[in-house]
Amino acid sequence: MATTTVMKLMGLSISAAKRAGGIIRDIMKSGQLDIVEKEGKDDLQTEADRSAQRCIIASVSKQFPNIKIIGEEGNAHTSNVPDDMLVTEVDVEFITKNSCPDYLKDIKEEDLVVWVDPLDGTSEYTQGFLEHVTVLIGIAFQSSAVGGVIHQPYYQNANGEIGRTIWGLKGLGVDGFNSKKLDSSKFIVTTTRSHFNNLVKNALDAINPTEVIRVGGAGFKVLQLLEGKAHAYVFASAGCKKWDTCAPEAILEAHGGVLTDISGEHYQYNADVEFPNKNGVLATAPDVSHQLLVDQIPKEVKESMSNK
Ligand code: AMP
Ligand code: MG
Ligand code: MG
């Protein structure tokens, strides 16, 4: 059977995320990070963010001219892309081993939106916490996050191989990581490393976890849930954007977890939504009660977020 648009897009996203990971490593090796501060406080951009975005957006838009693609680094970093930066081959293993879920079989390019965070965890990248860095490519259909790729360029396996790529598609499944069973005698929460504030603290205090894992990036935090290392990701702050959560949400939910705002509402991912996830992020691993956690977040925290 001919490959569907979504499967080809997933296959190309896997290849493009891997190439972006190589670019991120090369720029770190060169030492030429060329860091600039973006508009917001605590918001950095490096040459790796810019080049990785150029590679991903140019590659996807060349193959899928009618798909709306939104990247964190804006439109300034999507043109003048040299041919050798373009990824044209879809990931063969993905395409040959998997088939398209029925509900996505007949859809057109115009029905999809792709959200790109070319380098999630930029603060950590500049500070040498390289394991926290991920490349995120999320796919939305009818405003919902349905598919995604998380590539971790600095992950090292037991054989010393560098980089790994995790994917998920709702209705198909997930791949690229090992999941261990959660320790039910504990309740481990992962949250921000570099964007901590009082609201984030109040929400965590109310949940009273046995352990808090503070790491960078939405991608790396959701990886903690996928791998069974943390029960929940709690971030009662407005800093995350749609490109941070689209891919992680799709993969986590394809695996049986849940990702919403801190009041339990799913975010929308159509092309005209506002970028900030103003009501924070609350994600739970499979077999953890999402609603219980929503109920534990104090009303004052929820209200003070939705007033922003
Ligand atoms: P963190 O959990 O702090 O690593 O953040 C996850 C993602 O959200 C990263 O892409 C951050 O850049 C972004 N983010 C979170 N809080 C903020 C903030 N206060 N300002 C800018 N970006 C933020
Ligand atoms: Mg990010
Ligand atoms: Mg980023």
PDB file of N, CA and C and ligand atoms in Angstrom, residues 38 40-44 72 117 119-124 132 136 191-197 215-219 221 233 235 237-241 243-244, ligand 1:
ATOM      1  N   LYS A  38      16.699  36.349  23.731  1.00  0.00           N
ATOM      2  CA  LYS A  38      15.459  36.669  23.023  1.00  0.00           C
ATOM      3  C   LYS A  38      14.668  37.662  23.867  1.00  0.00           C
ATOM      4  N   GLY A  40      11.987  37.595  25.838  1.00  0.00           N
ATOM      5  CA  GLY A  40      11.624  37.283  27.228  1.00  0.00           C
ATOM      6  C   GLY A  40      12.845  37.136  28.113  1.00  0.00           C
ATOM      7  N   LYS A  41      12.616  37.202  29.404  1.00  0.00           N
ATOM      8  CA  LYS A  41      13.666  36.967  30.391  1.00  0.00           C
ATOM      9  C   LYS A  41      13.995  35.463  30.360  1.00  0.00           C
ATOM     10  N   ASP A  42      15.213  35.112  30.664  1.00  0.00           N
ATOM     11  CA  ASP A  42      15.608  33.696  30.726  1.00  0.00           C
ATOM     12  C   ASP A  42      15.305  32.940  29.441  1.00  0.00           C
ATOM     13  N   ASP A  43      15.480  33.588  28.301  1.00  0.00           N
ATOM     14  CA  ASP A  43      15.164  32.930  27.036  1.00  0.00           C
ATOM     15  C   ASP A  43      16.315  33.142  26.060  1.00  0.00           C
ATOM     16  N   LEU A  44      17.111  32.095  25.879  1.00  0.00           N
ATOM     17  CA  LEU A  44      18.308  32.218  25.042  1.00  0.00           C
ATOM     18  C   LEU A  44      18.122  31.531  23.697  1.00  0.00           C
ATOM     19  N   GLU A  72      10.010  27.482  16.807  1.00  0.00           N
ATOM     20  CA  GLU A  72      10.274  28.396  17.921  1.00  0.00           C
ATOM     21  C   GLU A  72      11.069  29.618  17.491  1.00  0.00           C
ATOM     22  N   ASP A 117      10.378  22.544  17.956  1.00  0.00           N
ATOM     23  CA  ASP A 117      11.339  23.132  18.894  1.00  0.00           C
ATOM     24  C   ASP A 117      12.679  22.514  18.513  1.00  0.00           C
ATOM     25  N   LEU A 119      15.663  22.943  19.426  1.00  0.00           N
ATOM     26  CA  LEU A 119      16.567  22.602  20.536  1.00  0.00           C
ATOM     27  C   LEU A 119      15.822  22.959  21.819  1.00  0.00           C
ATOM     28  N   ASP A 120      15.336  21.964  22.502  1.00  0.00           N
ATOM     29  CA  ASP A 120      14.641  22.192  23.764  1.00  0.00           C
ATOM     30  C   ASP A 120      15.663  22.018  24.881  1.00  0.00           C
ATOM     31  N   GLY A 121      15.703  22.996  25.797  1.00  0.00           N
ATOM     32  CA  GLY A 121      16.701  22.960  26.869  1.00  0.00           C
ATOM     33  C   GLY A 121      17.928  23.788  26.509  1.00  0.00           C
ATOM     34  N   THR A 122      17.702  24.961  25.923  1.00  0.00           N
ATOM     35  CA  THR A 122      18.835  25.794  25.495  1.00  0.00           C
ATOM     36  C   THR A 122      19.698  26.242  26.685  1.00  0.00           C
ATOM     37  N   SER A 123      19.051  26.613  27.817  1.00  0.00           N
ATOM     38  CA  SER A 123      19.846  27.011  28.993  1.00  0.00           C
ATOM     39  C   SER A 123      20.800  25.889  29.364  1.00  0.00           C
ATOM     40  N   GLU A 124      20.270  24.670  29.376  1.00  0.00           N
ATOM     41  CA  GLU A 124      21.087  23.521  29.771  1.00  0.00           C
ATOM     42  C   GLU A 124      22.203  23.263  28.746  1.00  0.00           C
ATOM     43  N   HIS A 132      20.152  16.790  28.831  1.00  0.00           N
ATOM     44  CA  HIS A 132      18.801  17.357  28.908  1.00  0.00           C
ATOM     45  C   HIS A 132      18.289  17.871  27.553  1.00  0.00           C
ATOM     46  N   LEU A 136      12.504  18.564  19.195  1.00  0.00           N
ATOM     47  CA  LEU A 136      11.086  18.180  19.265  1.00  0.00           C
ATOM     48  C   LEU A 136      10.359  18.530  17.968  1.00  0.00           C
ATOM     49  N   THR A 191      10.350  18.576  37.388  1.00  0.00           N
ATOM     50  CA  THR A 191       9.968  19.963  37.089  1.00  0.00           C
ATOM     51  C   THR A 191      11.169  20.738  36.551  1.00  0.00           C
ATOM     52  N   THR A 192      10.944  22.036  36.345  1.00  0.00           N
ATOM     53  CA  THR A 192      11.979  22.879  35.735  1.00  0.00           C
ATOM     54  C   THR A 192      13.268  22.938  36.558  1.00  0.00           C
ATOM     55  N   ARG A 193      14.375  23.114  35.857  1.00  0.00           N
ATOM     56  CA  ARG A 193      15.651  23.331  36.522  1.00  0.00           C
ATOM     57  C   ARG A 193      15.968  24.835  36.536  1.00  0.00           C
ATOM     58  N   SER A 194      15.620  25.495  35.411  1.00  0.00           N
ATOM     59  CA  SER A 194      16.103  26.876  35.260  1.00  0.00           C
ATOM     60  C   SER A 194      14.998  27.940  35.273  1.00  0.00           C
ATOM     61  N   HIS A 195      13.722  27.538  35.411  1.00  0.00           N
ATOM     62  CA  HIS A 195      12.637  28.532  35.440  1.00  0.00           C
ATOM     63  C   HIS A 195      11.745  28.343  36.664  1.00  0.00           C
ATOM     64  N   PHE A 196      12.383  28.171  37.816  1.00  0.00           N
ATOM     65  CA  PHE A 196      11.645  27.937  39.067  1.00  0.00           C
ATOM     66  C   PHE A 196      11.072  29.253  39.587  1.00  0.00           C
ATOM     67  N   ASN A 197       9.887  29.226  40.186  1.00  0.00           N
ATOM     68  CA  ASN A 197       9.338  30.427  40.831  1.00  0.00           C
ATOM     69  C   ASN A 197       8.370  30.001  41.941  1.00  0.00           C
ATOM     70  N   VAL A 215      15.133  18.918  36.027  1.00  0.00           N
ATOM     71  CA  VAL A 215      15.925  18.829  34.798  1.00  0.00           C
ATOM     72  C   VAL A 215      15.393  19.825  33.770  1.00  0.00           C
ATOM     73  N   GLY A 216      16.196  20.076  32.736  1.00  0.00           N
ATOM     74  CA  GLY A 216      15.833  21.067  31.720  1.00  0.00           C
ATOM     75  C   GLY A 216      15.013  20.474  30.581  1.00  0.00           C
ATOM     76  N   GLY A 217      14.153  21.316  30.006  1.00  0.00           N
ATOM     77  CA  GLY A 217      13.444  20.939  28.781  1.00  0.00           C
ATOM     78  C   GLY A 217      12.158  20.156  29.033  1.00  0.00           C
ATOM     79  N   ALA A 218      11.132  20.459  28.231  1.00  0.00           N
ATOM     80  CA  ALA A 218       9.885  19.700  28.324  1.00  0.00           C
ATOM     81  C   ALA A 218      10.094  18.293  27.762  1.00  0.00           C
ATOM     82  N   GLY A 219      10.905  18.180  26.723  1.00  0.00           N
ATOM     83  CA  GLY A 219      11.164  16.872  26.113  1.00  0.00           C
ATOM     84  C   GLY A 219      11.824  15.918  27.094  1.00  0.00           C
ATOM     85  N   LYS A 221      11.893  16.091  30.349  1.00  0.00           N
ATOM     86  CA  LYS A 221      11.025  15.765  31.496  1.00  0.00           C
ATOM     87  C   LYS A 221      10.003  14.693  31.117  1.00  0.00           C
ATOM     88  N   TYR A 233       4.992  15.248  35.826  1.00  0.00           N
ATOM     89  CA  TYR A 233       5.718  16.476  35.442  1.00  0.00           C
ATOM     90  C   TYR A 233       4.777  17.617  35.809  1.00  0.00           C
ATOM     91  N   PHE A 235       4.446  21.784  36.262  1.00  0.00           N
ATOM     92  CA  PHE A 235       5.055  23.097  36.003  1.00  0.00           C
ATOM     93  C   PHE A 235       3.947  24.146  35.999  1.00  0.00           C
ATOM     94  N   SER A 237       3.590  27.273  35.657  1.00  0.00           N
ATOM     95  CA  SER A 237       4.140  28.527  35.170  1.00  0.00           C
ATOM     96  C   SER A 237       3.831  28.626  33.680  1.00  0.00           C
ATOM     97  N   ALA A 238       3.861  29.862  33.169  1.00  0.00           N
ATOM     98  CA  ALA A 238       3.382  30.072  31.801  1.00  0.00           C
ATOM     99  C   ALA A 238       4.481  29.967  30.741  1.00  0.00           C
ATOM    100  N   GLY A 239       5.692  29.566  31.120  1.00  0.00           N
ATOM    101  CA  GLY A 239       6.827  29.675  30.187  1.00  0.00           C
ATOM    102  C   GLY A 239       6.854  28.737  28.996  1.00  0.00           C
ATOM    103  N   CYS A 240       6.242  27.549  29.121  1.00  0.00           N
ATOM    104  CA  CYS A 240       6.290  26.594  27.996  1.00  0.00           C
ATOM    105  C   CYS A 240       5.411  27.071  26.842  1.00  0.00           C
ATOM    106  N   LYS A 241       5.794  26.700  25.621  1.00  0.00           N
ATOM    107  CA  LYS A 241       5.030  27.086  24.426  1.00  0.00           C
ATOM    108  C   LYS A 241       4.533  25.818  23.729  1.00  0.00           C
ATOM    109  N   TRP A 243       5.307  24.503  20.932  1.00  0.00           N
ATOM    110  CA  TRP A 243       6.348  23.643  20.360  1.00  0.00           C
ATOM    111  C   TRP A 243       7.053  22.820  21.443  1.00  0.00           C
ATOM    112  N   ASP A 244       6.946  23.235  22.704  1.00  0.00           N
ATOM    113  CA  ASP A 244       7.531  22.438  23.793  1.00  0.00           C
ATOM    114  C   ASP A 244       6.688  21.205  24.107  1.00  0.00           C
TER     115      ASP A 244
HETATM  116  P1  AMP B   1      12.157  24.203  31.593  1.00  0.00           P
HETATM  117  O1  AMP B   1      11.268  23.194  32.236  1.00  0.00           O
HETATM  118  O2  AMP B   1      12.419  25.391  32.465  1.00  0.00           O
HETATM  119  O3  AMP B   1      13.396  23.595  31.062  1.00  0.00           O
HETATM  120  O4  AMP B   1      11.318  24.754  30.372  1.00  0.00           O
HETATM  121  C1  AMP B   1      10.756  23.945  29.372  1.00  0.00           C
HETATM  122  C2  AMP B   1      10.597  24.759  28.100  1.00  0.00           C
HETATM  123  O5  AMP B   1       9.793  25.903  28.367  1.00  0.00           O
HETATM  124  C3  AMP B   1      11.911  25.301  27.569  1.00  0.00           C
HETATM  125  O6  AMP B   1      11.837  25.379  26.181  1.00  0.00           O
HETATM  126  C4  AMP B   1      11.994  26.686  28.141  1.00  0.00           C
HETATM  127  O7  AMP B   1      12.742  27.541  27.332  1.00  0.00           O
HETATM  128  C5  AMP B   1      10.535  27.098  28.186  1.00  0.00           C
HETATM  129  N1  AMP B   1      10.299  27.980  29.342  1.00  0.00           N
HETATM  130  C6  AMP B   1       9.838  27.632  30.565  1.00  0.00           C
HETATM  131  N2  AMP B   1       9.752  28.709  31.385  1.00  0.00           N
HETATM  132  C7  AMP B   1      10.171  29.757  30.657  1.00  0.00           C
HETATM  133  C8  AMP B   1      10.311  31.154  30.923  1.00  0.00           C
HETATM  134  N3  AMP B   1      10.014  31.662  32.108  1.00  0.00           N
HETATM  135  N4  AMP B   1      10.762  31.931  29.925  1.00  0.00           N
HETATM  136  C9  AMP B   1      11.058  31.403  28.714  1.00  0.00           C
HETATM  137  N5  AMP B   1      10.946  30.117  28.398  1.00  0.00           N
HETATM  138  C10 AMP B   1      10.512  29.299  29.348  1.00  0.00           C
END
